Short mmCIF file of C-alpha atoms and ligand atoms in Angstrom, two decimals:
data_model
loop_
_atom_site.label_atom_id
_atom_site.label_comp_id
_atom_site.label_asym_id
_atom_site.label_seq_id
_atom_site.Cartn_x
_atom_site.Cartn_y
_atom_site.Cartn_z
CA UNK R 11 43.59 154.52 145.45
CA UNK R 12 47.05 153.20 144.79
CA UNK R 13 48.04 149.98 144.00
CA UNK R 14 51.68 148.74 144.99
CA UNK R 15 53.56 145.89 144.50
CA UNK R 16 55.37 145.07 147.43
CA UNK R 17 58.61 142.76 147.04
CA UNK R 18 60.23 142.10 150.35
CA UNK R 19 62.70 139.87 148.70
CA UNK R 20 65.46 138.28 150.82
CA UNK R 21 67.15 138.23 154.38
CA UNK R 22 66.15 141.28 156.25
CA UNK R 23 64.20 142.77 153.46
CA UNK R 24 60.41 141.56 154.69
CA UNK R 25 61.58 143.31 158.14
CA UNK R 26 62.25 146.90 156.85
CA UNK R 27 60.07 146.48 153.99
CA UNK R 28 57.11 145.56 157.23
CA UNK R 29 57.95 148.59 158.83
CA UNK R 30 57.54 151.02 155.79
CA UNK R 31 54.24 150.07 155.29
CA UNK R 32 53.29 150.69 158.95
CA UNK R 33 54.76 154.24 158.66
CA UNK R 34 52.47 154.37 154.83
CA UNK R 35 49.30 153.07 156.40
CA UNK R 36 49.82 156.00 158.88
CA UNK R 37 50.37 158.40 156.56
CA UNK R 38 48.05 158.03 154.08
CA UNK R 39 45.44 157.98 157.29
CA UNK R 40 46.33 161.42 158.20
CA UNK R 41 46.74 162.87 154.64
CA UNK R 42 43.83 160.90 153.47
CA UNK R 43 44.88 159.28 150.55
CA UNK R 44 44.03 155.21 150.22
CA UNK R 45 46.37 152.41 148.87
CA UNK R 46 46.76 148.63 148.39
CA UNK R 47 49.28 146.74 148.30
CA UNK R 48 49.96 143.07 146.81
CA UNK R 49 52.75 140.72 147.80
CA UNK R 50 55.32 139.18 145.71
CA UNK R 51 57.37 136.44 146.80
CA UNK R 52 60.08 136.62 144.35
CA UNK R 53 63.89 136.58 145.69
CA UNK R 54 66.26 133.69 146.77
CA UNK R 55 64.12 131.08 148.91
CA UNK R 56 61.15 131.16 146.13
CA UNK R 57 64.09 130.38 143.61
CA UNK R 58 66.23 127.84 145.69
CA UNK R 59 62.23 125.61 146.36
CA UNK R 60 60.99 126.23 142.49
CA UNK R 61 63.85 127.28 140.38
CA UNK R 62 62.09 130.86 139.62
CA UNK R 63 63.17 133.93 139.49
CA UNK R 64 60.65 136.34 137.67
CA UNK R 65 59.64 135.81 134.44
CA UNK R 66 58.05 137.99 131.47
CA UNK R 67 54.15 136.89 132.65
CA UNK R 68 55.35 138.34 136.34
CA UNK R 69 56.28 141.78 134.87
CA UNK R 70 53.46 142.09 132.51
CA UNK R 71 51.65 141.52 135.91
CA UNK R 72 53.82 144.43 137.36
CA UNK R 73 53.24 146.68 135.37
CA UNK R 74 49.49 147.29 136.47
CA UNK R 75 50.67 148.68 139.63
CA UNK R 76 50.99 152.30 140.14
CA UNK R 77 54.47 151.38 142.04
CA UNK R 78 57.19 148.83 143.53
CA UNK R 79 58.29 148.35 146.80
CA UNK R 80 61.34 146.54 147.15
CA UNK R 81 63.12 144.85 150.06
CA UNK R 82 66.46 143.18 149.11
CA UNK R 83 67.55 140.73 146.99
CA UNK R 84 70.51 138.82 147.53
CA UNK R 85 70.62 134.83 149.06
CA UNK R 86 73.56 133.27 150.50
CA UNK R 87 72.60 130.35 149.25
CA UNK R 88 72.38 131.87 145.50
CA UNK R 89 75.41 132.19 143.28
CA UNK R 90 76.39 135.84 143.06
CA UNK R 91 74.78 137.34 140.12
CA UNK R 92 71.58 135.22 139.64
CA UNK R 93 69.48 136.67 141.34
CA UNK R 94 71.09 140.46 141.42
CA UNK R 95 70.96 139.82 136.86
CA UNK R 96 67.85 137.78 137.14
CA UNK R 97 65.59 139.92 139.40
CA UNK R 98 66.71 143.35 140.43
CA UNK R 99 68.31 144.26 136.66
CA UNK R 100 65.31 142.47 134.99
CA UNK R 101 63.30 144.64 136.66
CA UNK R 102 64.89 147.69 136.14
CA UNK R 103 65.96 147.19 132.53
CA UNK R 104 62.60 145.35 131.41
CA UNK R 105 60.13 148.02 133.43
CA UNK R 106 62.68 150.76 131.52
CA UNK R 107 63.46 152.22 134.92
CA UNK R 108 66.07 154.33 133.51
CA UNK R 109 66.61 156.88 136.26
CA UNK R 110 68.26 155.39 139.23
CA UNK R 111 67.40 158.70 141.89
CA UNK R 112 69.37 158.57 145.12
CA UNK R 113 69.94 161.57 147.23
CA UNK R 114 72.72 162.23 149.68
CA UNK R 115 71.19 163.78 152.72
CA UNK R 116 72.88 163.31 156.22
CA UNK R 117 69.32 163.66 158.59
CA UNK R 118 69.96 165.41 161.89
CA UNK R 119 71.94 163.60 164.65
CA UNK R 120 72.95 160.77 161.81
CA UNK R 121 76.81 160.40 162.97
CA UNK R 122 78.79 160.95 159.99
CA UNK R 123 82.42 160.16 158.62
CA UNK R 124 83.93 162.93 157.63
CA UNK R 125 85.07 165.14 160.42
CA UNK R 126 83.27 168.26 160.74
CA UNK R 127 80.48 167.83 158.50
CA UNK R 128 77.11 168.77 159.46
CA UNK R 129 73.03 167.98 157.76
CA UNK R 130 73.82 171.15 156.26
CA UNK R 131 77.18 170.16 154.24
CA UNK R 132 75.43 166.70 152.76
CA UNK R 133 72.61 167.34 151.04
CA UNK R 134 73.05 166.17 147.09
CA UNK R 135 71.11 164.17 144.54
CA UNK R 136 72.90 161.71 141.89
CA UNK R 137 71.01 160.85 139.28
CA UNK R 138 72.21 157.36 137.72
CA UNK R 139 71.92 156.08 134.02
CA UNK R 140 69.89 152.66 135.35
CA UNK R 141 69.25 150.89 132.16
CA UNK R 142 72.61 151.10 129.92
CA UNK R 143 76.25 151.83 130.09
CA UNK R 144 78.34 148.51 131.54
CA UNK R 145 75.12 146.89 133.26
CA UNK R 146 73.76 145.32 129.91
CA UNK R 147 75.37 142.31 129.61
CA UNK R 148 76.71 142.83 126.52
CA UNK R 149 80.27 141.71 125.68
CA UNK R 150 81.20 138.04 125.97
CA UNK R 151 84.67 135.37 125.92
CA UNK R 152 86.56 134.00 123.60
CA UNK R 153 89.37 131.26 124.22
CA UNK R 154 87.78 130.66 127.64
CA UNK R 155 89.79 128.52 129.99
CA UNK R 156 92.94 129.05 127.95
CA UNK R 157 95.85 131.44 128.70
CA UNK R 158 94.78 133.33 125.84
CA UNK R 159 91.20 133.89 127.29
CA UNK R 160 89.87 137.06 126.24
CA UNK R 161 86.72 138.51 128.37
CA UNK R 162 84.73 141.83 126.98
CA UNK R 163 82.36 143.57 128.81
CA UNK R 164 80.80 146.30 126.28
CA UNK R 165 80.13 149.90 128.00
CA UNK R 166 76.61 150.39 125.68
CA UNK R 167 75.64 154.35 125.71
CA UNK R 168 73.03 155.12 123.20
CA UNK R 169 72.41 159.02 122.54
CA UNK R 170 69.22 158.27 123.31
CA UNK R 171 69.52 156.63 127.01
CA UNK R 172 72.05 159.59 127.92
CA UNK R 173 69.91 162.61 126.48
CA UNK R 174 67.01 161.07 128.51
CA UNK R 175 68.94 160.27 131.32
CA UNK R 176 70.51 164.21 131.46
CA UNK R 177 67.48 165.99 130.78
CA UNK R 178 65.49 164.23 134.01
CA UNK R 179 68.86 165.34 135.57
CA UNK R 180 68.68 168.86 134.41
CA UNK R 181 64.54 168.98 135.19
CA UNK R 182 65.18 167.89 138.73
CA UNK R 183 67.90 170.39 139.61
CA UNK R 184 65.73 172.98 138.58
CA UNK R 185 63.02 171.89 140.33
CA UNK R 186 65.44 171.39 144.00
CA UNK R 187 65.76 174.83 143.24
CA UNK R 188 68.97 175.14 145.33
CA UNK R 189 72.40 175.96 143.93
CA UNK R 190 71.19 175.36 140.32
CA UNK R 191 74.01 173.14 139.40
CA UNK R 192 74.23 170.28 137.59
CA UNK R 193 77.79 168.06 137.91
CA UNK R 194 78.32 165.96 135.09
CA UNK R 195 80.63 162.74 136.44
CA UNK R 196 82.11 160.94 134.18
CA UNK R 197 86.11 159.66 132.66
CA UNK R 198 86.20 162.09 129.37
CA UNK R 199 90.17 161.53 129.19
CA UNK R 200 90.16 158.13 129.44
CA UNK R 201 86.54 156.78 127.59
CA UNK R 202 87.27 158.97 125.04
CA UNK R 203 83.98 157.31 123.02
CA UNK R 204 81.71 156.92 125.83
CA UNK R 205 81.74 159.56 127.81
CA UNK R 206 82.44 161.79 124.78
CA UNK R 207 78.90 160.90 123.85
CA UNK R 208 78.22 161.84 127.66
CA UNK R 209 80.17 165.18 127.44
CA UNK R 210 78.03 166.35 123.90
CA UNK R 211 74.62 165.50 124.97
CA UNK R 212 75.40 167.27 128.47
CA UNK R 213 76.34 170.40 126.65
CA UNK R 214 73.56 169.68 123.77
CA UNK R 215 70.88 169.88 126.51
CA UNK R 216 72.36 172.09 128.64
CA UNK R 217 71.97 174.52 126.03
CA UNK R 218 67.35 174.22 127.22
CA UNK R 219 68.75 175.49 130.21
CA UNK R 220 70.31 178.61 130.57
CA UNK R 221 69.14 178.84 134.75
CA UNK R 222 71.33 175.76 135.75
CA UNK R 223 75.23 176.10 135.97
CA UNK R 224 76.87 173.49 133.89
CA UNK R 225 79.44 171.81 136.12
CA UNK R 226 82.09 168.96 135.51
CA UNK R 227 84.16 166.39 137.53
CA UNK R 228 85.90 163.26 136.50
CA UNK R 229 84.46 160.53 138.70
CA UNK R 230 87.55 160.02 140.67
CA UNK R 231 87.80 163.71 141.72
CA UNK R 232 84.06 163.56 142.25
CA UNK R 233 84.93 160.84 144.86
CA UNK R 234 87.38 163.19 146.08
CA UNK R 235 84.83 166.15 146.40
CA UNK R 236 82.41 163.80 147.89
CA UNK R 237 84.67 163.01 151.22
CA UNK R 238 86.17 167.23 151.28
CA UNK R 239 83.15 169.16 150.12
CA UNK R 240 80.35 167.69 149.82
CA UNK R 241 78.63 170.60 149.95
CA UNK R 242 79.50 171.46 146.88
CA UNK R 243 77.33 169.43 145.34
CA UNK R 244 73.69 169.80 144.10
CA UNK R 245 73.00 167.21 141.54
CA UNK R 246 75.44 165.17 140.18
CA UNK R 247 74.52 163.03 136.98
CA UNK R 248 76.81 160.10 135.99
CA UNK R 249 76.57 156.02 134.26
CA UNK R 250 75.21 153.25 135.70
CA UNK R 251 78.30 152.21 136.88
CA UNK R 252 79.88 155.57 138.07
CA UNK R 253 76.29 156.30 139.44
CA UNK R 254 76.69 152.31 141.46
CA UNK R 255 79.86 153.30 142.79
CA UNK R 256 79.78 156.47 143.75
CA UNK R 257 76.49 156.51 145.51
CA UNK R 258 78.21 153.71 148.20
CA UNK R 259 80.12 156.29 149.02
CA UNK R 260 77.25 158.73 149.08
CA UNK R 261 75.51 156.27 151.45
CA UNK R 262 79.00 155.96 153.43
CA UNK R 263 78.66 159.90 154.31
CA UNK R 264 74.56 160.39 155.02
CA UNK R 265 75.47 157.53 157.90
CA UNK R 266 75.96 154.14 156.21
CA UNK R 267 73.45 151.97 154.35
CA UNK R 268 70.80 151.89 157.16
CA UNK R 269 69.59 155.11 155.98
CA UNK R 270 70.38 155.18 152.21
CA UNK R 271 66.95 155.05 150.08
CA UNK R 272 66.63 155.20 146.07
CA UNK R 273 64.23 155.29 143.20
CA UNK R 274 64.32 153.40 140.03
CA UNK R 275 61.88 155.59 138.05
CA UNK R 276 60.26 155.17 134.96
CA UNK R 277 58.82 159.16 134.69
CA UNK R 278 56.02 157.34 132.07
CA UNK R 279 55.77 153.86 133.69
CA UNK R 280 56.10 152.04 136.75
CA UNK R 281 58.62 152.86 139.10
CA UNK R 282 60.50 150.87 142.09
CA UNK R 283 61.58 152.29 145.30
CA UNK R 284 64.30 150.43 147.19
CA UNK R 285 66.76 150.76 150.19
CA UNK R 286 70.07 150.49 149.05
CA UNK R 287 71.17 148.17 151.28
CA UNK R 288 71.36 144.79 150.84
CA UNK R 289 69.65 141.71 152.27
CA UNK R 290 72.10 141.55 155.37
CA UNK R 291 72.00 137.52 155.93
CA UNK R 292 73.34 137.76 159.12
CA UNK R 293 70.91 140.11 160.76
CA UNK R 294 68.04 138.54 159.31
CA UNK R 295 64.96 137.67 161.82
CA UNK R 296 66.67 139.25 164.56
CA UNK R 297 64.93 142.59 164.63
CA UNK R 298 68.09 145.02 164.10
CA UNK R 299 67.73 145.98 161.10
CA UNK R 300 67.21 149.34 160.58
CA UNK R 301 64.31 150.45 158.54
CA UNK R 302 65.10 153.79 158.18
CA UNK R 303 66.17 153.39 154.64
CA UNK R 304 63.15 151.39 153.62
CA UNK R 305 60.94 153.98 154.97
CA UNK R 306 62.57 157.11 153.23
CA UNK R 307 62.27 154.61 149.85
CA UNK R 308 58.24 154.18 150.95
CA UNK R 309 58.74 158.49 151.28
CA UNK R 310 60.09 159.16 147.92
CA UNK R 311 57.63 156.23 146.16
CA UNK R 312 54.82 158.79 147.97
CA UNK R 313 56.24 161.52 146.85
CA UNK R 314 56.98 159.85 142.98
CA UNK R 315 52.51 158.83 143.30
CA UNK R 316 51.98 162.68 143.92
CA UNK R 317 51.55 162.73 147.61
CA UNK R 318 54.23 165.59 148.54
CA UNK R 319 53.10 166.40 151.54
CA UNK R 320 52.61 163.25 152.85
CA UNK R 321 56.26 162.35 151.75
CA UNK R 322 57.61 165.64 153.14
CA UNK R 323 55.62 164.54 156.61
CA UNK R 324 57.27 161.01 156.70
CA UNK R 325 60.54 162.64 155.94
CA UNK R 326 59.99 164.91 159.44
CA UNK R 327 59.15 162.42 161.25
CA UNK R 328 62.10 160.54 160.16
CA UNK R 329 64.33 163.55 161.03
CA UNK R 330 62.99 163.92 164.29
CA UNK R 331 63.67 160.24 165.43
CA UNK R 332 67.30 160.42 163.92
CA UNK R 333 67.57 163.69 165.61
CA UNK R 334 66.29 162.51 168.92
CA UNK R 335 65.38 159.02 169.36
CA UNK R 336 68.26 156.68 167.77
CA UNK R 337 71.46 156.11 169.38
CA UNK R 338 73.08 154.86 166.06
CA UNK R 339 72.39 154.28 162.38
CA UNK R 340 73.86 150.88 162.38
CA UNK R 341 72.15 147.31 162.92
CA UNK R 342 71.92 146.22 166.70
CA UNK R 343 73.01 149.71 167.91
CA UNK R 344 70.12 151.92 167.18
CA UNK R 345 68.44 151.58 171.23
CA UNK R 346 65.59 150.03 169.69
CA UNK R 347 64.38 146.92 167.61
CA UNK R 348 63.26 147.34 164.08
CA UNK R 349 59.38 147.47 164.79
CA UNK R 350 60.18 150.16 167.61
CA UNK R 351 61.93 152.67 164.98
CA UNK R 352 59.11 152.08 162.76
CA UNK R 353 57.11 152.89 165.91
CA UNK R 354 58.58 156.14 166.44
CA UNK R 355 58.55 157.13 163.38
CA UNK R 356 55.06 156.79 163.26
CA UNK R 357 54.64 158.31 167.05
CA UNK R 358 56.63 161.17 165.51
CA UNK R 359 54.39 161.56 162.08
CA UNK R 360 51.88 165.33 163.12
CA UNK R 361 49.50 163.90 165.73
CA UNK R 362 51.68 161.04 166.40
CA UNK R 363 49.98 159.45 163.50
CA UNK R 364 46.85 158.94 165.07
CA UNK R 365 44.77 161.15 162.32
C1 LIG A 16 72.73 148.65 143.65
C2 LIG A 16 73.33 147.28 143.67
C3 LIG A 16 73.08 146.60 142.34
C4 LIG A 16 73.73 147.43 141.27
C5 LIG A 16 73.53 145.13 142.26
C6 LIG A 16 72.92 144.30 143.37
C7 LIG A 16 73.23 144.53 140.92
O1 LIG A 16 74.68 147.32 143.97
O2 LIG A 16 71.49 148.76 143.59
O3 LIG A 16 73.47 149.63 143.72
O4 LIG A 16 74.93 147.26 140.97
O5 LIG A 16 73.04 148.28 140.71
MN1 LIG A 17 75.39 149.30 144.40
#
């Protein structure tokens, strides 16, 4: 039995969020597995009606769960920041979520960007630093408001964070078992401290594995690679903030952020499974959403719990309805409503989900 936290969180979260758990209650059905899930209303309305975001009782409370699911967070009505520092980096930086897993993967009949590029050219994992690097909040002003205003923001790496962070990253591409390449991204000419540290621990490590090809890219020409070859790529490990950026454009080329879905694991504690898009205000309550995203997140949270096969069904049935069943990726042009992709996928699960 496993217990989840579910945190729809803001604007069209609740809707995808909804929809994953349809396609889980299905699925665990048919592979016979049992779960239960618990509902948190934290986000932007809860804080805008009591002035809350999530405190340190609330993730002492979290972390009983065996995992997260997460909708969106983001308010219109909320400052930029609050709730995006308050909530979603709280979470990941007080439940030590320190991997930040989001693979690349253009499903079948996903239209994609880049001319010529086909399911089998965009298939990649990044693995980003989630817990360090410039998303601490460390760093601060001096001479505010003045012309001689100074504003730091301190890139933190510890040896520690980074050798953790690279070694998951080395572990997973040899378990993907593919090209056996790992791509360091990073700026070694430029942060000639940070990513120094970055380059040593890389090689340090690398040194445990002798089976995976040590690759490198600056995170401009990685941005570069991303949009010419993609399929080059296997697993690329990078900062949080590379890791932020880079994977936008990684959701830009699997078909846009309708289908882009990502972990924030804690291997030895709880972890949170999330589409990476936001809360998308202006589609909210109108059923256009799409959910794909949110459902691959519910797929790799499965997958995370131990249920591989289960995962590796709802990631099928996901194909098949990209492949066959969606007109488009994007909100309001996908032939259906929200609740009917979720359908579909579900029609689509082995025995059309009705184990
Ligand atoms: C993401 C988001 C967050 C980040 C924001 C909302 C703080 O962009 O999950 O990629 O920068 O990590
Ligand atoms: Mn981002």
């Amino acid at each position: 039995m496993y217990n989840i936290a579910v945190l729809p969180g803001d604007g069209t979260g609740p809707e995808v969020v909804d929809e994953a758990l349809k396609v889980l209650t299905a699925v665990a059905k048919l592979r016979g597995f049992e779960f239960c899930t618990t509902r948190y209303d934290f986000g932007g309305d809860r804080y805008l009606s009591t002035g809350k975001i999530i405190d340190d009782a609330d993730i002492t409370e979290l972390r009983r769960y065996d995992a997260i699911l997460l909708g969106a967070v983001g308010h219109p009505d909320v400052a930029p920041g609050v709730l995006e520092k308050g909530l979603l980096l709280k979470l990941r930086f007080d439940l030590d979520q320190y991997i930040n897993l989001r693979p690349v993967k253009l499903y079948p009949g996903v239209e994609c960007p880049l001319a010529g590029k086909t399911p089998a050219d965009i298939d990649f994992v990044v693995v980003r630093e989630n817990t360090e690097g410039l998303y601490t909040g460390a760093g601060g002003f001096t001479y505010k408001g003045t012309p001689n205003e100074v504003a730091m923001q301190i890139m933190c790496n510890t040896r520690h964070g980074v050798e953790r962070c690279i070694r998951y990253a080395f572990e997973l591409t040899r378990k993907r078992n593919r090209k056996k390449m790992l791509t360091l991204c990073a700026k070694t000419n430029v942060l000639t401290f940070a990513h120094d540290l970055w380059w040593r621990a890389f090689n340090e490590v690398g040194e445990e594995y002798p089976d995976i090809k040590k690759d490198y890219a600056h995170v401009d020409a990685t941005c570069m690679w991303m949009v010419k070859n993609p399929e080059y790529f296997d697993v690329i490990v990078t900062c949080n903030m590379f890791g932020d950026i880079i994977t936008d454009l990684g959701a830009m080329i699997q078909g846009g952020m309708g289908v882009a879905a990502g972990g924030n694991i804690n291997p030895v504690g709880v972890s949170m499974f999330e589409p990476i898009g936001g809360s998308a205000p202006k589609y909210t309550g109108k059923s256009v959403i799409n959910p794909v995203a949110a459902v691959a997140a519910m797929a790799m949270m499965i997958e995370n719990l131990g249920e591989i096969e289960a995962a590796h069904a709802v990631e099928t049935a996901i194909m098949s309805v990209t492949a066959n069943k969606m007109k488009s990726m994007s909100a309001g042009k996908m032939g259906h409503s929200t609740s009917q992709v979720g359908d579909l996928i579900v029609e689509a699960l082995p025995d059309g989900g009705n184990a």
